[in-house]
Short mmCIF file of C-alpha atoms (C1' of nucleotides) in Angstrom, two decimals:
data_model
loop_
_atom_site.label_atom_id
_atom_site.label_comp_id
_atom_site.label_asym_id
_atom_site.label_seq_id
_atom_site.Cartn_x
_atom_site.Cartn_y
_atom_site.Cartn_z
CA MET K 1 -19.84 -32.41 16.34
CA ARG K 2 -22.37 -34.37 14.36
CA ALA K 3 -21.04 -37.07 12.11
CA ASP K 4 -22.13 -35.40 8.88
CA ALA K 5 -20.55 -32.14 10.01
CA GLN K 6 -17.26 -33.87 10.74
CA ARG K 7 -17.34 -35.63 7.39
CA ASN K 8 -17.94 -32.40 5.57
CA ARG K 9 -15.27 -30.54 7.50
CA ASP K 10 -12.68 -33.17 6.73
CA ARG K 11 -13.57 -33.22 3.07
CA ILE K 12 -13.44 -29.42 2.86
CA VAL K 13 -9.96 -29.27 4.38
CA GLU K 14 -8.72 -32.04 2.12
CA VAL K 15 -10.06 -30.42 -1.04
CA ALA K 16 -8.81 -26.99 0.05
CA ARG K 17 -5.33 -28.31 0.74
CA ALA K 18 -5.07 -29.75 -2.74
CA LEU K 19 -6.40 -26.59 -4.37
CA PHE K 20 -4.23 -24.20 -2.36
CA ARG K 21 -1.17 -26.27 -3.06
CA ALA K 22 -1.88 -26.42 -6.77
CA LYS K 23 -2.97 -22.84 -7.40
CA GLY K 24 -1.97 -20.72 -4.41
CA PHE K 25 -4.15 -18.90 -1.92
CA ASP K 26 -5.34 -16.04 -4.09
CA ALA K 27 -6.23 -18.12 -7.11
CA VAL K 28 -8.61 -20.38 -5.21
CA SER K 29 -12.15 -19.17 -4.59
CA MET K 30 -14.34 -20.32 -1.76
CA ASP K 31 -17.04 -21.39 -4.22
CA GLU K 32 -14.47 -23.58 -5.87
CA VAL K 33 -13.65 -25.26 -2.57
CA ALA K 34 -17.36 -25.68 -1.78
CA LYS K 35 -18.06 -27.23 -5.17
CA GLY K 36 -15.04 -29.50 -4.88
CA ALA K 37 -16.13 -30.69 -1.46
CA GLU K 38 -19.73 -31.02 -2.70
CA VAL K 39 -21.19 -28.72 -0.06
CA GLY K 40 -22.99 -25.40 -0.33
CA PRO K 41 -21.25 -22.10 0.39
CA GLY K 42 -23.27 -21.80 3.59
CA THR K 43 -21.82 -25.03 4.92
CA LEU K 44 -18.30 -24.02 4.01
CA TYR K 45 -18.66 -20.67 5.77
CA ARG K 46 -20.15 -22.19 8.91
CA HIS K 47 -17.06 -24.36 9.28
CA PHE K 48 -14.63 -21.61 8.28
CA PRO K 49 -15.89 -18.05 8.74
CA THR K 50 -13.19 -16.59 6.50
CA LYS K 51 -10.94 -17.79 3.77
CA GLU K 52 -7.94 -17.21 6.03
CA SER K 53 -9.36 -19.45 8.73
CA LEU K 54 -9.68 -22.20 6.15
CA TYR K 55 -6.08 -21.66 5.16
CA ASP K 56 -5.14 -21.87 8.80
CA ALA K 57 -6.76 -25.30 9.07
CA VAL K 58 -4.95 -26.41 5.92
CA LEU K 59 -1.61 -25.37 7.43
CA GLU K 60 -2.28 -27.32 10.62
CA ALA K 61 0.41 -29.90 9.94
CA TRP K 62 2.87 -27.15 9.12
CA ALA K 63 3.45 -26.13 12.75
CA GLU K 64 4.61 -29.58 13.71
CA LYS K 65 6.99 -29.65 10.80
CA VAL K 66 8.56 -26.37 11.90
CA ASN K 67 9.50 -27.85 15.23
CA ALA K 68 10.87 -31.02 13.72
CA THR K 69 12.92 -29.01 11.24
CA VAL K 70 14.60 -26.74 13.76
CA ASP K 71 15.31 -29.76 15.95
CA SER K 72 17.06 -31.64 13.21
CA ALA K 73 19.12 -28.59 12.21
CA LEU K 74 20.29 -28.06 15.79
CA ALA K 75 21.09 -31.75 16.13
CA LEU K 76 23.60 -31.51 13.29
CA ASP K 77 27.21 -32.09 14.30
CA ALA K 78 28.38 -29.07 12.34
CA PRO K 79 29.55 -25.47 12.74
CA ALA K 80 27.00 -22.87 13.80
CA ARG K 81 26.94 -21.36 10.32
CA GLU K 82 25.92 -24.65 8.77
CA GLN K 83 23.25 -25.29 11.39
CA LEU K 84 21.86 -21.83 10.84
CA LEU K 85 21.86 -22.15 7.06
CA THR K 86 20.24 -25.56 7.21
CA TRP K 87 17.41 -24.26 9.31
CA LEU K 88 16.87 -21.14 7.21
CA THR K 89 16.90 -23.09 3.98
CA ASP K 90 14.56 -25.77 5.27
CA TYR K 91 12.21 -23.21 6.68
CA ALA K 92 12.06 -21.23 3.45
CA ALA K 93 11.48 -24.42 1.52
CA MET K 94 8.63 -25.37 3.82
CA LEU K 95 6.98 -22.01 3.34
CA THR K 96 7.16 -22.03 -0.42
CA GLU K 97 5.48 -25.42 -0.45
CA HIS K 98 2.23 -23.54 -0.03
CA LYS K 99 2.04 -20.61 -2.41
CA GLY K 100 1.10 -17.46 -0.50
CA ALA K 101 1.78 -18.88 2.95
CA ALA K 102 5.09 -17.07 3.49
CA ALA K 103 3.70 -13.58 3.04
CA ARG K 104 0.63 -14.31 5.12
CA ILE K 105 2.41 -15.86 8.07
CA THR K 106 5.11 -13.21 8.03
CA ALA K 107 2.57 -10.41 7.88
CA ALA K 108 0.77 -11.90 10.88
CA LEU K 109 3.94 -12.03 12.99
CA GLY K 110 3.14 -9.04 15.15
CA ASP K 111 -0.64 -9.38 15.15
CA PRO K 112 -2.12 -11.45 18.00
CA GLY K 113 -5.60 -11.18 16.46
CA SER K 114 -4.62 -12.89 13.23
CA PRO K 115 -6.00 -16.36 12.44
CA PHE K 116 -2.38 -17.40 12.06
CA ALA K 117 -1.35 -16.23 15.52
CA ALA K 118 -0.73 -19.77 16.79
CA LYS K 119 1.47 -20.57 13.82
CA CYS K 120 3.42 -17.36 14.25
CA GLN K 121 4.12 -18.28 17.85
CA THR K 122 5.41 -21.69 16.82
CA TYR K 123 7.69 -20.07 14.30
CA LEU K 124 8.92 -17.44 16.75
CA ASN K 125 9.58 -20.11 19.36
CA ALA K 126 11.58 -22.10 16.84
CA ASN K 127 13.80 -19.11 16.14
CA GLN K 128 14.14 -18.43 19.85
CA ARG K 129 15.32 -22.00 20.39
CA LEU K 130 17.81 -21.44 17.61
CA ILE K 131 19.11 -18.31 19.31
CA ASP K 132 19.40 -20.10 22.66
CA ALA K 133 21.26 -22.99 21.07
CA LEU K 134 23.70 -21.09 18.89
CA ASP K 135 24.09 -18.38 21.48
CA SER K 136 27.49 -16.73 21.26
CA ALA K 137 27.95 -17.67 17.62
CA LEU K 138 25.25 -15.16 16.74
CA ARG K 139 25.38 -11.40 16.50
CA PRO K 140 24.83 -10.01 20.01
CA GLY K 141 21.31 -8.78 20.71
CA VAL K 142 19.65 -10.51 17.79
CA GLU K 143 15.98 -11.32 18.40
CA ALA K 144 13.68 -14.10 17.28
CA MET K 145 11.32 -11.59 15.73
CA GLN K 146 14.10 -10.17 13.55
CA ILE K 147 15.12 -13.57 12.23
CA SER K 148 11.49 -14.52 11.67
CA ARG K 149 10.75 -11.40 9.69
CA LEU K 150 13.97 -11.51 7.67
CA VAL K 151 13.57 -15.12 6.63
CA GLY K 152 9.84 -14.71 6.14
CA GLY K 153 10.53 -11.77 3.86
CA VAL K 154 13.04 -13.72 1.80
CA ALA K 155 10.65 -16.66 1.59
CA ALA K 156 7.82 -14.38 0.51
CA VAL K 157 9.92 -12.90 -2.28
CA ALA K 158 11.06 -16.36 -3.37
CA ASP K 159 7.45 -17.54 -3.36
CA ASN K 160 6.10 -14.56 -5.28
CA SER K 161 8.74 -14.76 -7.96
CA ALA K 162 8.94 -18.56 -7.98
CA LEU K 163 12.72 -18.41 -7.52
CA PRO K 164 14.89 -21.49 -7.99
CA SER K 165 16.29 -22.91 -4.78
CA ASP K 166 19.87 -21.79 -5.46
CA SER K 167 18.76 -18.18 -5.74
CA VAL K 168 17.02 -18.52 -2.41
CA ALA K 169 20.08 -20.20 -0.93
CA SER K 170 22.39 -17.38 -1.97
CA MET K 171 20.08 -14.81 -0.41
CA LEU K 172 19.80 -16.82 2.78
CA ALA K 173 23.58 -17.11 2.91
CA ILE K 174 23.80 -13.33 3.03
CA VAL K 175 21.21 -13.20 5.80
CA ALA K 176 22.98 -15.97 7.71
CA ASP K 177 26.32 -14.18 7.55
CA GLY K 178 24.64 -11.03 8.78
CA LEU K 179 23.18 -12.97 11.69
CA LEU K 180 26.47 -14.52 12.77
CA ALA K 181 28.76 -12.72 15.18
CA PRO K 182 31.32 -10.51 13.40
CA MET H 1 -4.19 13.63 -26.87
CA ARG H 2 -7.25 15.86 -26.76
CA ALA H 3 -7.24 18.62 -24.16
CA ASP H 4 -10.14 17.19 -22.16
CA ALA H 5 -8.48 13.78 -22.16
CA GLN H 6 -5.25 15.24 -20.83
CA ARG H 7 -7.11 17.15 -18.15
CA ASN H 8 -8.92 14.05 -17.04
CA ARG H 9 -5.79 11.95 -17.04
CA ASP H 10 -3.95 14.46 -14.88
CA ARG H 11 -6.81 14.70 -12.45
CA ILE H 12 -7.09 10.91 -12.20
CA VAL H 13 -3.42 10.48 -11.38
CA GLU H 14 -3.55 13.25 -8.83
CA VAL H 15 -6.60 11.83 -7.08
CA ALA H 16 -5.20 8.30 -7.22
CA ARG H 17 -1.88 9.37 -5.73
CA ALA H 18 -3.63 10.93 -2.75
CA LEU H 19 -5.87 7.90 -2.23
CA PHE H 20 -3.11 5.31 -2.59
CA ARG H 21 -0.89 7.21 -0.22
CA ALA H 22 -3.64 7.54 2.37
CA LYS H 23 -5.14 4.07 2.22
CA GLY H 24 -2.75 1.76 0.38
CA PHE H 25 -3.15 0.00 -2.94
CA ASP H 26 -5.60 -2.70 -1.93
CA ALA H 27 -7.94 -0.46 0.03
CA VAL H 28 -8.59 1.86 -2.89
CA SER H 29 -11.18 0.86 -5.47
CA MET H 30 -11.18 2.04 -9.05
CA ASP H 31 -14.73 3.34 -8.64
CA GLU H 32 -13.47 5.45 -5.78
CA VAL H 33 -10.77 6.95 -7.95
CA ALA H 34 -13.26 7.58 -10.76
CA LYS H 35 -15.71 9.30 -8.40
CA GLY H 36 -12.92 11.36 -6.85
CA ALA H 37 -11.72 12.50 -10.27
CA GLU H 38 -15.33 13.09 -11.38
CA VAL H 39 -15.13 10.81 -14.38
CA GLY H 40 -16.97 7.61 -15.26
CA PRO H 41 -15.39 4.19 -14.83
CA GLY H 42 -15.17 3.89 -18.60
CA THR H 43 -12.97 6.97 -18.80
CA LEU H 44 -10.75 5.76 -16.01
CA TYR H 45 -10.25 2.39 -17.66
CA ARG H 46 -9.50 3.88 -21.06
CA HIS H 47 -6.64 5.83 -19.55
CA PHE H 48 -5.46 2.99 -17.32
CA PRO H 49 -6.48 -0.50 -18.47
CA THR H 50 -5.72 -2.05 -15.07
CA LYS H 51 -5.39 -0.88 -11.52
CA GLU H 52 -1.70 -1.73 -11.62
CA SER H 53 -1.09 0.49 -14.62
CA LEU H 54 -2.68 3.35 -12.71
CA TYR H 55 -0.37 2.63 -9.79
CA ASP H 56 2.54 2.66 -12.18
CA ALA H 57 1.61 6.16 -13.31
CA VAL H 58 1.30 7.26 -9.70
CA LEU H 59 4.80 5.98 -8.94
CA GLU H 60 6.30 7.86 -11.87
CA ALA H 61 8.20 10.30 -9.68
CA TRP H 62 9.50 7.44 -7.60
CA ALA H 63 12.05 6.29 -10.17
CA GLU H 64 13.79 9.65 -10.19
CA LYS H 65 13.96 9.64 -6.43
CA VAL H 66 15.67 6.25 -6.45
CA ASN H 67 18.49 7.60 -8.55
CA ALA H 68 18.89 10.69 -6.45
CA THR H 69 18.94 8.63 -3.28
CA VAL H 70 21.64 6.21 -4.35
CA ASP H 71 23.71 9.12 -5.65
CA SER H 72 23.59 10.96 -2.36
CA ALA H 73 24.47 7.82 -0.39
CA LEU H 74 27.49 7.15 -2.60
CA ALA H 75 28.57 10.77 -2.33
CA LEU H 76 28.91 10.44 1.46
CA ASP H 77 32.42 10.77 2.78
CA ALA H 78 32.02 7.74 5.00
CA PRO H 79 33.00 4.06 5.29
CA ALA H 80 31.40 1.60 2.89
CA ARG H 81 29.20 0.17 5.62
CA GLU H 82 27.67 3.54 6.32
CA GLN H 83 27.13 4.31 2.64
CA LEU H 84 25.46 0.94 2.21
CA LEU H 85 23.25 1.34 5.26
CA THR H 86 22.26 4.83 4.25
CA TRP H 87 21.13 3.66 0.85
CA LEU H 88 19.26 0.63 2.17
CA THR H 89 17.49 2.65 4.83
CA ASP H 90 16.56 5.44 2.46
CA TYR H 91 15.33 3.00 -0.13
CA ALA H 92 13.18 1.09 2.33
CA ALA H 93 11.77 4.36 3.63
CA MET H 94 10.91 5.44 0.11
CA LEU H 95 9.08 2.20 -0.56
CA THR H 96 6.99 2.29 2.57
CA GLU H 97 5.87 5.78 1.68
CA HIS H 98 3.40 4.11 -0.64
CA LYS H 99 1.66 1.24 1.12
CA GLY H 100 1.80 -1.89 -1.02
CA ALA H 101 4.47 -0.61 -3.37
CA ALA H 102 7.33 -2.62 -1.88
CA ALA H 103 5.73 -6.01 -2.40
CA ARG H 104 4.53 -5.14 -5.88
CA ILE H 105 7.81 -3.77 -7.19
CA THR H 106 9.80 -6.58 -5.60
CA ALA H 107 7.48 -9.20 -7.04
CA ALA H 108 7.89 -7.68 -10.49
CA LEU H 109 11.70 -7.79 -10.32
CA GLY H 110 12.15 -10.78 -12.59
CA ASP H 111 9.13 -10.22 -14.82
CA PRO H 112 9.73 -8.11 -17.95
CA GLY H 113 6.00 -8.16 -18.74
CA SER H 114 5.00 -6.43 -15.55
CA PRO H 115 3.65 -2.88 -15.67
CA PHE H 116 6.41 -2.04 -13.21
CA ALA H 117 9.21 -3.35 -15.41
CA ALA H 118 10.70 0.10 -16.01
CA LYS H 119 10.74 0.85 -12.29
CA CYS H 120 12.38 -2.48 -11.54
CA GLN H 121 15.11 -1.69 -14.01
CA THR H 122 15.77 1.67 -12.35
CA TYR H 123 16.02 -0.05 -9.01
CA LEU H 124 18.28 -2.80 -10.30
CA ASN H 125 20.53 -0.23 -11.96
CA ALA H 126 20.76 1.71 -8.71
CA ASN H 127 21.94 -1.40 -6.90
CA GLN H 128 24.36 -2.17 -9.70
CA ARG H 129 25.85 1.29 -9.35
CA LEU H 130 26.18 0.66 -5.64
CA ILE H 131 28.04 -2.58 -6.34
CA ASP H 132 30.34 -0.87 -8.82
CA ALA H 133 31.10 1.93 -6.37
CA LEU H 134 31.65 -0.09 -3.21
CA ASP H 135 33.31 -2.86 -5.14
CA SER H 136 35.83 -4.69 -2.99
CA ALA H 137 34.10 -3.74 0.24
CA LEU H 138 31.26 -6.06 -0.68
CA ARG H 139 31.00 -9.82 -0.48
CA PRO H 140 32.53 -11.21 -3.69
CA GLY H 141 30.04 -12.26 -6.32
CA VAL H 142 27.09 -10.36 -4.93
CA GLU H 143 24.57 -9.35 -7.59
CA ALA H 144 22.22 -6.40 -7.98
CA MET H 145 19.24 -8.73 -8.18
CA GLN H 146 20.11 -10.26 -4.82
CA ILE H 147 20.34 -6.92 -3.07
CA SER H 148 17.16 -5.73 -4.76
CA ARG H 149 15.22 -8.77 -3.64
CA LEU H 150 16.60 -8.81 -0.11
CA VAL H 151 15.90 -5.17 0.56
CA GLY H 152 12.58 -5.34 -1.26
CA GLY H 153 11.62 -8.27 0.92
CA VAL H 154 12.53 -6.43 4.11
CA ALA H 155 10.68 -3.33 2.93
CA ALA H 156 7.61 -5.42 2.08
CA VAL H 157 7.57 -6.96 5.54
CA ALA H 158 8.05 -3.57 7.16
CA ASP H 159 5.25 -2.16 5.04
CA ASN H 160 2.83 -5.00 5.73
CA SER H 161 3.39 -4.92 9.46
CA ALA H 162 3.77 -1.13 9.69
CA LEU H 163 7.07 -1.55 11.54
CA PRO H 164 8.72 1.42 13.26
CA SER H 165 11.84 2.67 11.54
CA ASP H 166 14.23 1.35 14.17
CA SER H 167 12.95 -2.20 13.67
CA VAL H 168 13.54 -1.81 9.97
CA ALA H 169 16.98 -0.34 10.61
CA SER H 170 18.05 -3.29 12.75
CA MET H 171 16.97 -5.74 10.08
CA LEU H 172 18.75 -3.77 7.38
CA ALA H 173 21.88 -3.70 9.52
CA ILE H 174 21.88 -7.50 9.47
CA VAL H 175 21.44 -7.53 5.71
CA ALA H 176 24.16 -4.92 5.27
CA ASP H 177 26.64 -6.91 7.34
CA GLY H 178 25.83 -9.98 5.29
CA LEU H 179 26.48 -8.01 2.13
CA LEU H 180 29.86 -6.68 3.23
CA ALA H 181 33.00 -8.68 2.61
CA PRO H 182 33.87 -10.99 5.52
"C1'" DG D 1 -19.23 30.50 -37.06
"C1'" DA D 2 -21.48 26.27 -38.69
"C1'" DA D 3 -20.92 21.55 -40.07
"C1'" DC D 4 -18.49 17.49 -39.58
"C1'" DT D 5 -15.64 13.69 -37.89
"C1'" DA D 6 -12.53 11.62 -34.88
"C1'" DT D 7 -11.97 11.29 -30.18
"C1'" DA D 8 -13.37 10.93 -25.56
"C1'" DC D 9 -16.94 10.50 -22.13
"C1'" DG D 10 -19.78 7.91 -18.70
"C1'" DG D 11 -23.11 4.90 -16.94
"C1'" DA D 12 -25.49 0.49 -17.16
"C1'" DG D 13 -24.27 -3.86 -16.47
"C1'" DA D 14 -21.50 -8.45 -17.06
"C1'" DC D 15 -18.80 -11.20 -14.31
"C1'" DA D 16 -16.30 -12.87 -10.19
"C1'" DC D 17 -15.74 -13.08 -5.50
"C1'" DT D 18 -16.70 -13.13 -0.36
"C1'" DC D 19 -19.95 -13.84 2.83
"C1'" DT D 20 -25.18 -14.15 4.96
"C1'" DC D 21 -29.94 -15.48 5.73
"C1'" DC D 22 -33.26 -18.69 6.33
"C1'" DG D 23 -36.31 -22.42 4.81
"C1'" DT D 24 -35.35 -27.37 4.38
"C1'" DT D 25 -33.12 -31.67 5.54
"C1'" DT D 26 -30.62 -34.81 8.38
"C1'" DT D 27 -28.94 -36.76 12.64
"C1'" DG D 28 -28.89 -38.80 17.04
"C1'" DC D 29 -31.47 -39.60 21.00
"C1'" DA D 30 -35.63 -40.86 23.87
"C1'" DT P 1 -40.94 -44.02 15.44
"C1'" DG P 2 -41.11 -39.19 16.74
"C1'" DC P 3 -38.86 -35.05 17.78
"C1'" DA P 4 -35.73 -31.21 18.72
"C1'" DA P 5 -31.27 -29.66 17.78
"C1'" DA P 6 -27.86 -29.38 14.48
"C1'" DA P 7 -26.35 -28.94 9.96
"C1'" DC P 8 -27.22 -28.22 5.14
"C1'" DG P 9 -27.31 -25.46 0.80
"C1'" DG P 10 -28.80 -22.18 -2.39
"C1'" DA P 11 -30.55 -17.63 -3.44
"C1'" DG P 12 -28.86 -13.31 -3.11
"C1'" DA P 13 -26.70 -8.99 -0.91
"C1'" DG P 14 -22.72 -6.37 -1.19
"C1'" DT P 15 -18.43 -5.07 -3.36
"C1'" DG P 16 -14.95 -5.17 -6.60
"C1'" DT P 17 -12.85 -5.07 -11.60
"C1'" DC P 18 -13.54 -4.14 -16.08
"C1'" DT P 19 -16.52 -3.63 -20.86
"C1'" DC P 20 -19.82 -2.02 -24.26
"C1'" DC P 21 -21.88 1.35 -26.69
"C1'" DG P 22 -24.91 5.33 -27.23
"C1'" DT P 23 -23.95 10.23 -26.34
"C1'" DA P 24 -21.29 14.45 -26.02
"C1'" DT P 25 -17.38 17.22 -27.14
"C1'" DA P 26 -13.01 19.04 -29.28
"C1'" DG P 27 -10.75 20.48 -33.04
"C1'" DT P 28 -10.67 21.00 -38.08
"C1'" DT P 29 -12.46 22.51 -42.45
"C1'" DC P 30 -15.09 25.42 -45.27
#
DNA sequence: GAACTATACGGAGACACTCTCCGTTTTGCA
DNA sequence: TGCAAAACGGAGAGTGTCTCCGTATAGTTC
């Protein structure tokens, strides 16, 4: 990639990250990002063919954080319920950091053609590792996809309604108890 | 209201209901509804100032169905778990009947200014009646708002991803077990 | 049934947004 | 320095929501 192209790409992602974080996905227009990054719309769209692909680039760091978060929850010297709750809470918190991300990633969970497919896989793998680790403490037959969708759904609701963290925690506690073996 | 106005209003709602049901909220444009009802955009917007207010009119019958559904679940001669699951499943099924409704109604749950405020109240009341009826079978301290948001979130995910009913059922079973007393 | 007024109609178009085309500019290399 | 490939950027096409206002109609009054 040419140096000017790289420069522009970096600036676009940086500006977009700030805007998305401040206003949420829907409230940010591509023109706004282009103006902020001081490039024309054409340049922006050559780097990122759709708004979603730009969002995907912005969430690049997110995937790494998911892995680190599930690791640290599983490393806890605590009962399975606490490990589970820690992970669910941390994950939901991570999602609501970027307004609109929860619904988008959750919606893409079953769609391999989505721009977020790679991120969905990371997330699914994290829940699979959780299942493998907690094993018999969990409800028999529970699947990574189920946990991913349930928690994604709760996170999306929390995000949409800008719920305080204790409301989210009480909902996640219900989900966690449902996930644990009877 | 003048007779021609009433006629037009009725036709608009009828056309909109069919379109929303067939294509989902987002995929239907107001121009499309206006053309289908053979009125100008101006007429459409005088009757319904926003697209959401039109959707609200379309979902008018929905509120009555909610009440009937919770009643019939509570009338079941069955254990609390089955009553709960029946209601949750029926409710989620009702929401996914209209693509996009789940997310919208759930998002409006805490917002009295929303065009869907009346429908949210119906839904919250239904869950409150459920709590009153099942009482000690449920997790202590559980609130109608929590159930509404949880199930709304699951329904929204199911709707977005067009999940088959058994996937939805398995997720709702997890939620139901979390809602029941330990 | 004709005249009149309040009410409703409907289409042109303002505005916002996503995304494209293509002439112009810049970069990196020979 | 000269040149081809790469990248730029802005005008504008296409689509959506929603508004303004001149025109048509319903319902009332004589």
